[in-house]
Coordinates of C-alpha atoms and ligand atoms in Angstrom, one line a residue:
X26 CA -9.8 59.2 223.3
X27 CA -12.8 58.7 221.2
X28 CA -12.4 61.2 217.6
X29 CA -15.6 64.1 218.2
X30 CA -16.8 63.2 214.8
X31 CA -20.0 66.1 213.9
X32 CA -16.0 68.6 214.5
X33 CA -14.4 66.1 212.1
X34 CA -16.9 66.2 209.3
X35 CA -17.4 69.9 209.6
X36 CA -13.7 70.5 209.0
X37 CA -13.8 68.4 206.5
X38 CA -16.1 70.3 205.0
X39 CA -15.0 73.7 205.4
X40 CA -12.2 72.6 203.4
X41 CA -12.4 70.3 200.3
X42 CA -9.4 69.7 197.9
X43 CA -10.0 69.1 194.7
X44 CA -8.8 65.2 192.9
X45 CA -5.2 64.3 193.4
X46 CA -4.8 67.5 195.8
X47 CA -6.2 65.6 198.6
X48 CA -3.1 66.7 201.2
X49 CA -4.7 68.6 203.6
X50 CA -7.5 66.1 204.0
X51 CA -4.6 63.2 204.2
X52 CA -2.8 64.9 206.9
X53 CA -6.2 64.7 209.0
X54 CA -6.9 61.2 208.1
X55 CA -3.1 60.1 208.8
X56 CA -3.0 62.4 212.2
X57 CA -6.6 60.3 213.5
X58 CA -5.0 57.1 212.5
X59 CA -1.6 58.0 214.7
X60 CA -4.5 58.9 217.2
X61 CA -5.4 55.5 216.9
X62 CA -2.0 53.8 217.6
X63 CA -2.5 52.5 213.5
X64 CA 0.4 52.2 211.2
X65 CA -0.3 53.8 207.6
X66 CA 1.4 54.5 204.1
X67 CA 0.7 57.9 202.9
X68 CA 1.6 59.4 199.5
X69 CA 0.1 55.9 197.9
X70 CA -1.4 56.6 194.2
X71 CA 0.1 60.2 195.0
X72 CA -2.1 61.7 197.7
X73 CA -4.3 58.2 198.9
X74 CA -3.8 56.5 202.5
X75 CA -3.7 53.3 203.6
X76 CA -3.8 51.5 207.1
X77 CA -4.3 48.0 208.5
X78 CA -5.4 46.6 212.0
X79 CA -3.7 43.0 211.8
X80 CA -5.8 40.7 214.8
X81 CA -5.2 37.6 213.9
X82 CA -6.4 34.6 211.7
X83 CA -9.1 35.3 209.7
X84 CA -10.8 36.7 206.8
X85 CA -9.1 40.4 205.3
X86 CA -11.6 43.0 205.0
X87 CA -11.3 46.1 202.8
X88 CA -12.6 48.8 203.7
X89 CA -12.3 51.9 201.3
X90 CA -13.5 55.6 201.4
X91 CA -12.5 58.3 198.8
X92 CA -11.7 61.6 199.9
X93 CA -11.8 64.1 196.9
X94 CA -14.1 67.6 196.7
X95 CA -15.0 69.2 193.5
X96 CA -15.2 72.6 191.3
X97 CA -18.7 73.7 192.8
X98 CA -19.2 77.0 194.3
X99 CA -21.7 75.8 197.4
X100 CA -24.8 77.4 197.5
X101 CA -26.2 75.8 201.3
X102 CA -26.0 78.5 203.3
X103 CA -24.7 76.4 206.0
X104 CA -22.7 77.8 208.6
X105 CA -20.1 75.8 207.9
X106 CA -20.5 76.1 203.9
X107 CA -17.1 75.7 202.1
X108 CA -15.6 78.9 200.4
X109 CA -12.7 77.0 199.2
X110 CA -10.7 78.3 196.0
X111 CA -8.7 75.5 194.0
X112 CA -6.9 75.7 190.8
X113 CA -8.2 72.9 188.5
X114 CA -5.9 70.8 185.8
X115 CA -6.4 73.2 183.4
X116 CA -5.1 75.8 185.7
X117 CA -8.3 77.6 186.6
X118 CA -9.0 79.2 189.9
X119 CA -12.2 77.3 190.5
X120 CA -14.3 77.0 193.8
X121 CA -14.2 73.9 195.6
X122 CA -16.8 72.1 197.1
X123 CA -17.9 68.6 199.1
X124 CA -20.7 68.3 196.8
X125 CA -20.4 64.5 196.7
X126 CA -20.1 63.7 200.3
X127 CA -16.4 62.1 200.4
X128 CA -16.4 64.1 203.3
X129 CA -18.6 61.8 204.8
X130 CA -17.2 58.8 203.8
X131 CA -13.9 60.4 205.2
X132 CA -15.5 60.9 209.0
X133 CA -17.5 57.3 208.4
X134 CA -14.1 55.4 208.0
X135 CA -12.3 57.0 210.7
X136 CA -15.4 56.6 213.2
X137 CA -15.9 52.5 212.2
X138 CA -11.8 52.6 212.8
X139 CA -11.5 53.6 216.2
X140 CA -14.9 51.5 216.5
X141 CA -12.9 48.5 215.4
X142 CA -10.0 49.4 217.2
X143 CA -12.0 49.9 220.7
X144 CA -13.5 46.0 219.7
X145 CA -10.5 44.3 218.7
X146 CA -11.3 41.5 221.4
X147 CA -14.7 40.7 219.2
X148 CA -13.1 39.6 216.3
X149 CA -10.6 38.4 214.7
X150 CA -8.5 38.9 211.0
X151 CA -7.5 41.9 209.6
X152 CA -8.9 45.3 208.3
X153 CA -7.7 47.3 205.7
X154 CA -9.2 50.9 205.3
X155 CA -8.0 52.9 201.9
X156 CA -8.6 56.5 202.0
X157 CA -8.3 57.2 198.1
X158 CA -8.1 60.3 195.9
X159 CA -9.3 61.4 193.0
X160 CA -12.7 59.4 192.4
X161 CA -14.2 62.1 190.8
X162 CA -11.3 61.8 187.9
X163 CA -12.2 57.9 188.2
X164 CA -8.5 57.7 188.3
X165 CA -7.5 57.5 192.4
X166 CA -8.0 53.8 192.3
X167 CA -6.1 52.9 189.7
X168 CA -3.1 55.3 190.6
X169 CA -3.4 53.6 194.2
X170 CA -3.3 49.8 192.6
X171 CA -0.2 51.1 190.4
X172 CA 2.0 52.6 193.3
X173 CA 1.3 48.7 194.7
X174 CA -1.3 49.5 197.4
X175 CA -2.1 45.2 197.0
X176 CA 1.2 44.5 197.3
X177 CA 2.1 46.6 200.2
X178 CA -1.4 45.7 201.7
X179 CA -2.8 41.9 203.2
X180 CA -4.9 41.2 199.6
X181 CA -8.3 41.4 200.7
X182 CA -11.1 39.1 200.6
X183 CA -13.8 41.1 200.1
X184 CA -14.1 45.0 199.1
X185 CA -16.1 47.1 200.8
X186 CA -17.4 50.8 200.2
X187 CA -20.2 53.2 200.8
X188 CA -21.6 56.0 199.3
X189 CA -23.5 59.0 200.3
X190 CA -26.9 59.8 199.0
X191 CA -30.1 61.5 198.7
X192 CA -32.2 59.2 200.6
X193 CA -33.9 59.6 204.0
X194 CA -31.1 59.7 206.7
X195 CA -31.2 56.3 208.3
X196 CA -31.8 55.0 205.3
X197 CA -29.6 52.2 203.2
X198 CA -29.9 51.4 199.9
X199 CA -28.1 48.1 198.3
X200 CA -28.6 46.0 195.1
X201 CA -27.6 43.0 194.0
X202 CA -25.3 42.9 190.5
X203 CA -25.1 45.7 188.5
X204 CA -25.1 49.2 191.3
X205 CA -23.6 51.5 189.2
X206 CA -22.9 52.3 185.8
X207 CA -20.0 52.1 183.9
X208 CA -18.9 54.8 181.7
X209 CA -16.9 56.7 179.4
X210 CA -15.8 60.1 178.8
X211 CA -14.9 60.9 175.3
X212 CA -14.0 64.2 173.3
X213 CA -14.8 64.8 169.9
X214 CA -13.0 67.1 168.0
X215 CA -14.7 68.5 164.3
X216 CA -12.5 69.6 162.1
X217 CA -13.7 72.5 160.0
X218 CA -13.0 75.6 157.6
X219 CA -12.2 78.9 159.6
X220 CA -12.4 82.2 157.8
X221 CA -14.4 85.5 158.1
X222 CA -18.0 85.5 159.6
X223 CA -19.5 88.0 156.7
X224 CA -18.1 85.0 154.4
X225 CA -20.0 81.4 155.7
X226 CA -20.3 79.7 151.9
X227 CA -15.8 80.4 151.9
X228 CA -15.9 78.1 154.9
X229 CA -17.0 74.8 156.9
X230 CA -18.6 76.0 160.1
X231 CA -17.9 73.5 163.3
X232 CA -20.3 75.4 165.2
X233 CA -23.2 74.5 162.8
X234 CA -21.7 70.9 162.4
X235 CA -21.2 70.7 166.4
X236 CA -24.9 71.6 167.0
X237 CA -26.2 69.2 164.6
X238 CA -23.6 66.3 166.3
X239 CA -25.2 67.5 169.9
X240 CA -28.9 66.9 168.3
X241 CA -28.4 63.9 166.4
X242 CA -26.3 62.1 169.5
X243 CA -29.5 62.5 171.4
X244 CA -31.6 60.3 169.2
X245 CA -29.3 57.2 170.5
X246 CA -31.3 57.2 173.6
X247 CA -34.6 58.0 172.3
X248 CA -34.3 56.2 169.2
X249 CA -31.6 53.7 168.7
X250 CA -31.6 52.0 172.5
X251 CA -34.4 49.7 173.6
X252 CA -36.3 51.6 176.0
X253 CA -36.4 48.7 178.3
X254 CA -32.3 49.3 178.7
X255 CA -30.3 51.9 180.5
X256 CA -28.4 54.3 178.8
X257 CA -27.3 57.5 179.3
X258 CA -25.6 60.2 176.2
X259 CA -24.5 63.7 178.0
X260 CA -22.8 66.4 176.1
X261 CA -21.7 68.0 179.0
X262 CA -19.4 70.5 177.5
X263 CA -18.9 72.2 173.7
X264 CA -16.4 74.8 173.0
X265 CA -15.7 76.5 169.6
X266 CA -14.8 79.7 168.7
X267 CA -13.0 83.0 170.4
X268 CA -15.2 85.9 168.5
X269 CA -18.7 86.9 166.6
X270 CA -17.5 87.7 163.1
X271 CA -14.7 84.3 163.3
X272 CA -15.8 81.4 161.9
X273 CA -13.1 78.9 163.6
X274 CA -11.1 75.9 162.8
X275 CA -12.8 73.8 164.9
X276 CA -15.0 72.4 167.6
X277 CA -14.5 70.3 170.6
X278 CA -17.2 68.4 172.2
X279 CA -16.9 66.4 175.5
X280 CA -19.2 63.5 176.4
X281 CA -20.5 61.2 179.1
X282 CA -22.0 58.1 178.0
X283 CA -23.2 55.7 180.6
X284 CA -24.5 51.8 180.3
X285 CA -25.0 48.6 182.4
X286 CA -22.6 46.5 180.7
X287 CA -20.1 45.4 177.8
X288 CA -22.1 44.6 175.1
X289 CA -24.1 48.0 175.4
X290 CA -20.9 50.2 175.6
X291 CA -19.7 48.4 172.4
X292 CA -23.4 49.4 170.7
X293 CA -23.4 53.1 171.9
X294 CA -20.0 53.7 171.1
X295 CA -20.4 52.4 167.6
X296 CA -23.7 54.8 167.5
X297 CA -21.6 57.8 168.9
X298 CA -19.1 57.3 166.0
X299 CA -21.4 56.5 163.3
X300 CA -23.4 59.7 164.0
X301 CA -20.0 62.2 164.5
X302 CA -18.5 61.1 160.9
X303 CA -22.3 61.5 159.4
X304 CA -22.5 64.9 161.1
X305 CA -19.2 66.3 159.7
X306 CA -20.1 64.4 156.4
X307 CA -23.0 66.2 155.9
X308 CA -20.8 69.3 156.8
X309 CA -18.6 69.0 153.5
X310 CA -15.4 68.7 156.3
X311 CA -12.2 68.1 154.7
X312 CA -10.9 66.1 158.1
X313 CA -12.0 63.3 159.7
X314 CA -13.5 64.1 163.3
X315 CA -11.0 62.5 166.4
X316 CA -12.8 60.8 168.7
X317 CA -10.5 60.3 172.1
X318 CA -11.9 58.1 174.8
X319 CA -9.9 59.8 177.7
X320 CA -11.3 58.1 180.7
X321 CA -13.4 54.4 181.5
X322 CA -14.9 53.0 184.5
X323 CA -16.2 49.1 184.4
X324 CA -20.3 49.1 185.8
X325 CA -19.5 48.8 189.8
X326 CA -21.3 45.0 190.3
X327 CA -22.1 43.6 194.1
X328 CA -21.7 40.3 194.7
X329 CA -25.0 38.6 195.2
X330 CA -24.6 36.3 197.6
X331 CA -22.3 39.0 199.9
X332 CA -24.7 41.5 199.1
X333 CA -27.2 39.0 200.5
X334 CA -25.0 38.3 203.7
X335 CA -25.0 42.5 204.4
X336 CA -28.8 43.0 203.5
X337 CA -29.3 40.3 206.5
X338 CA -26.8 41.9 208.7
X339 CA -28.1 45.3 207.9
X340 CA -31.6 44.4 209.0
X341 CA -30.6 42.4 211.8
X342 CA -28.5 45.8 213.1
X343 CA -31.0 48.5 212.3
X344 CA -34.2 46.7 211.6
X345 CA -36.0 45.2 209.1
X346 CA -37.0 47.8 206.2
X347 CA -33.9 49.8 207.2
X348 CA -32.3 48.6 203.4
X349 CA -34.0 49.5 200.4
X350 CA -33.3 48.5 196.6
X351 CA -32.8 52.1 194.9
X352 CA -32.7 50.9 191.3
X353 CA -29.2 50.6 189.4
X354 CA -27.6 54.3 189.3
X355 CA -26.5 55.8 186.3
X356 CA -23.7 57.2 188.5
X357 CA -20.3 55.7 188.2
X358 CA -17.4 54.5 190.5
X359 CA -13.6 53.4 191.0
X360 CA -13.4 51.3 193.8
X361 CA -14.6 47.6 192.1
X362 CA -10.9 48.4 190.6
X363 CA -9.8 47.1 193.5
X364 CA -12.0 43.8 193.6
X365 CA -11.4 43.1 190.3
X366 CA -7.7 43.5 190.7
X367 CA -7.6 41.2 193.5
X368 CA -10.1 39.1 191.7
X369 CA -12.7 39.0 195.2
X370 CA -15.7 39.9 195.7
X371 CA -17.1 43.7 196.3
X372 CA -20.5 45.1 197.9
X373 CA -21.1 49.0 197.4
X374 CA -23.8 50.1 199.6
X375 CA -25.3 53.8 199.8
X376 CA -26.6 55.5 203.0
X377 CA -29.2 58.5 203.0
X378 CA -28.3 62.0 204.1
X379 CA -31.8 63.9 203.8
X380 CA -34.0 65.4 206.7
X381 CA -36.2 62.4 206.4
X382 CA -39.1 64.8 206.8
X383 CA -38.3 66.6 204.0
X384 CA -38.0 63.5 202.1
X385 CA -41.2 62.2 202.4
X386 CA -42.8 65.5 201.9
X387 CA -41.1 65.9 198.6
X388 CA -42.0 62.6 197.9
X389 CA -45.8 63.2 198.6
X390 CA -45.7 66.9 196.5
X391 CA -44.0 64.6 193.9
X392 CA -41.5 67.6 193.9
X393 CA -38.3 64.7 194.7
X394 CA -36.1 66.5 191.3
X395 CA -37.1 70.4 192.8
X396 CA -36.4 69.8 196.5
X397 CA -33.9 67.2 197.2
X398 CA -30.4 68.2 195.7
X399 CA -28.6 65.4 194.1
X400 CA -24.9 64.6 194.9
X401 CA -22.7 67.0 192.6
X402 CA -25.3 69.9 193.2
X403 CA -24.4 73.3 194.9
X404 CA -27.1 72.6 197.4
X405 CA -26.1 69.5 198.5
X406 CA -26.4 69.8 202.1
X407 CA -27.3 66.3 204.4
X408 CA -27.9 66.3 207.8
X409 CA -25.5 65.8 210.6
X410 CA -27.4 62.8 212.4
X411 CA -27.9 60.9 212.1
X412 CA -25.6 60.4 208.8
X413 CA -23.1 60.5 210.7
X414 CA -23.6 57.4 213.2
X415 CA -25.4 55.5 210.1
X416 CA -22.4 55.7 208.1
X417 CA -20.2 54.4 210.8
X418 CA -22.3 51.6 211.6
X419 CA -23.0 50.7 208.5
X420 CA -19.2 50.1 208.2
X421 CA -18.4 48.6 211.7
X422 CA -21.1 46.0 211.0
X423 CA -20.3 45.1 207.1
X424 CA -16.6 44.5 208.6
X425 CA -17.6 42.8 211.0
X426 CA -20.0 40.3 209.2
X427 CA -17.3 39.3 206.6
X428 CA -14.3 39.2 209.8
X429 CA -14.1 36.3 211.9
X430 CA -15.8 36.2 215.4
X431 CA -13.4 35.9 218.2
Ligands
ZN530 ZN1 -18.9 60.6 195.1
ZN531 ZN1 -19.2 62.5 192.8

């Protein structure tokens, strides 16, 4: 009974859950995968599921897909565009959204499974597909590899994992090393004065201190970094006060700093700091600023020479030109936590979901930014196929490069 996959994905879709509330989307995954015939843990790293297809000597190959939506209100227009209401950590009703994809990577897994299932005589070891939560919180991962999921699991020998993105359908885009960035997300907290808004000289104004932190923190990149490196400083969100005639106590500022490596997370974080105690300094405040890094994720790296065994299966399968280089992404991930937990190698791959069409019209109006919405945006929209078949091949044939042949 073979799973009708555009229905799957369009499901999916319709109803996104946001990180760690993934249960709805688990109960589909776990329900295909009884479909199947496959055994599977659920509840693993709180909502994530996990499954393997045992056939015999040979090489264990993980496969992983993350399933989680996020706060976005969609904007497509599609048909099938989500409407979804969620209530976020803080407890917030929010709208919910599959701006990202994971829905994809959802129906990709499942289609390569019952692919790999139906082929079972043409190879031979054993697959291991993790459906994780919570990517977006850059926390599924590791709550997965606490509650034991390579213990409970055959360890694998290699990690794989795909992501959607804005490239033509058809389309896959791989590097060698450094894919993805790593990152942190910090919050700063400036401690000022508060007192009456008719009476600035009584107090120390965080609002004033926090815009000049937010301008200064931008002269890391454009200043302080060698333009030749990657770095990324985003304040993506300052909050201070309740009312116009308040000067308050404080100001909280949260930010996303991105980087290719060790050594230049050690330098921007030292800049970061350096520049918040200056800012609040020059402020007159009475109280060191707190600087909290609440969340890290390592750069994602591909092994070279597996990443050079799937470029040459990947060409061999869907011709020659088929895999681009897109550059390292600024973008961050989970899943080499659980390569480098199992100490193996990983390749991280992405597959295009735009109207190739419209691709390389934006391309030749140089309009890419304007027309082609990124993952995370309210217009993120790809096409059904074929994204769809792409994604599952491009699975079924990693797998099946790094299994054994029967
Ligand atoms: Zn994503
Ligand atoms: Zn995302």
């Amino acid at each position: 009974m073979a799973i009708d996959l555009e229905a799957l994905y369009i499901d999916l879709h319709r109803h996104p859950e946001l990180s760690f509330q993934e249960t709805r989307t688990a109960g589909i995954v776990t329900q295909k995968l009884a479909e199947l015939g496959l055994a599977f843990e659920e509840g693993v790293g709180r909502t994530g599921v996990a499954t393997s297809i045992p056939n015999g000597d040979g090489p264990v190959v993980w496969l992983r897909a993350d399933m989680d939506g996020l706060p976005v209100e969609e904007r497509t227009g599609l048909a099938y565009a989500s409407t979804a209401r969620g209530v976020d950590p803080a407890g917030q009703d929010v709208p919910v959204m599959h701006a990202c994809g994971h829905d994809m990577h959802v129906t990709a897994l499942l289609g390569a499974l019952e692919r790999l299932v139906a082929t079972k005589d043409e190879w031979s070891g054993t697959v291991v597909a993790v459906f994780q939560p919570a990517e977006e919180y850059g926390a599924g991962a590791q709550a997965m590899i606490a509650d034991g999921v390579l213990d409970r699991f055959p360890k694998p020998d290699i990690v794989l994992g795909q992501h959607l993105t804005p490239l033509p359908a058809g389309t896959i885009g791989v590097r060698s090393g450094t894919q993805m960035a790593a990152s942190d997300g910090i919050t700063v907290t400036l401690h000022g004065r508060g007192g009456h808004g008719s009476r600035p000289h009584a107090t120390i104004d965080p609002v004033v201190m926090a815009a000049a932190t937010v301008m200064r923190l931008q002269t890391i990149v454009s200043r302080e970094v060698d333009p030749r490196d990657v770095a990324v400083v985003t304040v993506g969100s300052i909050h201070a006060g309740l009312k116009n005639n308040i000067i308050p106590a404080e100001a909280k500022l949260e930010l996303s700093l991105r980087y290719p490596d060790e050594v230049a997370r050690a330098r921007v974080l030292e800049k970061v700091e350096r520049i918040v105690r200056a800012e609040a300094a020059a402020s007159g405040a009475e109280q060191h600023p707190e600087i909290v890094v609440d969340h890290s994720l390592p750069p994602t790296i591909n092994d070279i020479d597996a990443t050079a065994r799937l470029t040459t299966a990947f060409d061999a399968a869907f011709g020659a030109g088929t895999v681009v280089d897109p550059g390292m992404f600024t973008g961050s991930e989970d899943v080499s936590w659980f390569a480098r937990e199992a100490g193996v190698p990983l390749v991280y791959w992405f597959w295009g979901g735009v109207d190739p069409q419209k691709f390389a019209d934006a391309i030749a109006g140089g309009t890419i930014e304007r027309d082609i919405p990124t993952n995370h945006s309210p217009f993120f929209a790809p096409v059904l196929h074929p994204t769809i078949e792409r994604g599952v091949d491009t699975l079924v044939v990693a797998a099946r490069e790094f299994l054994a042949a029967s």
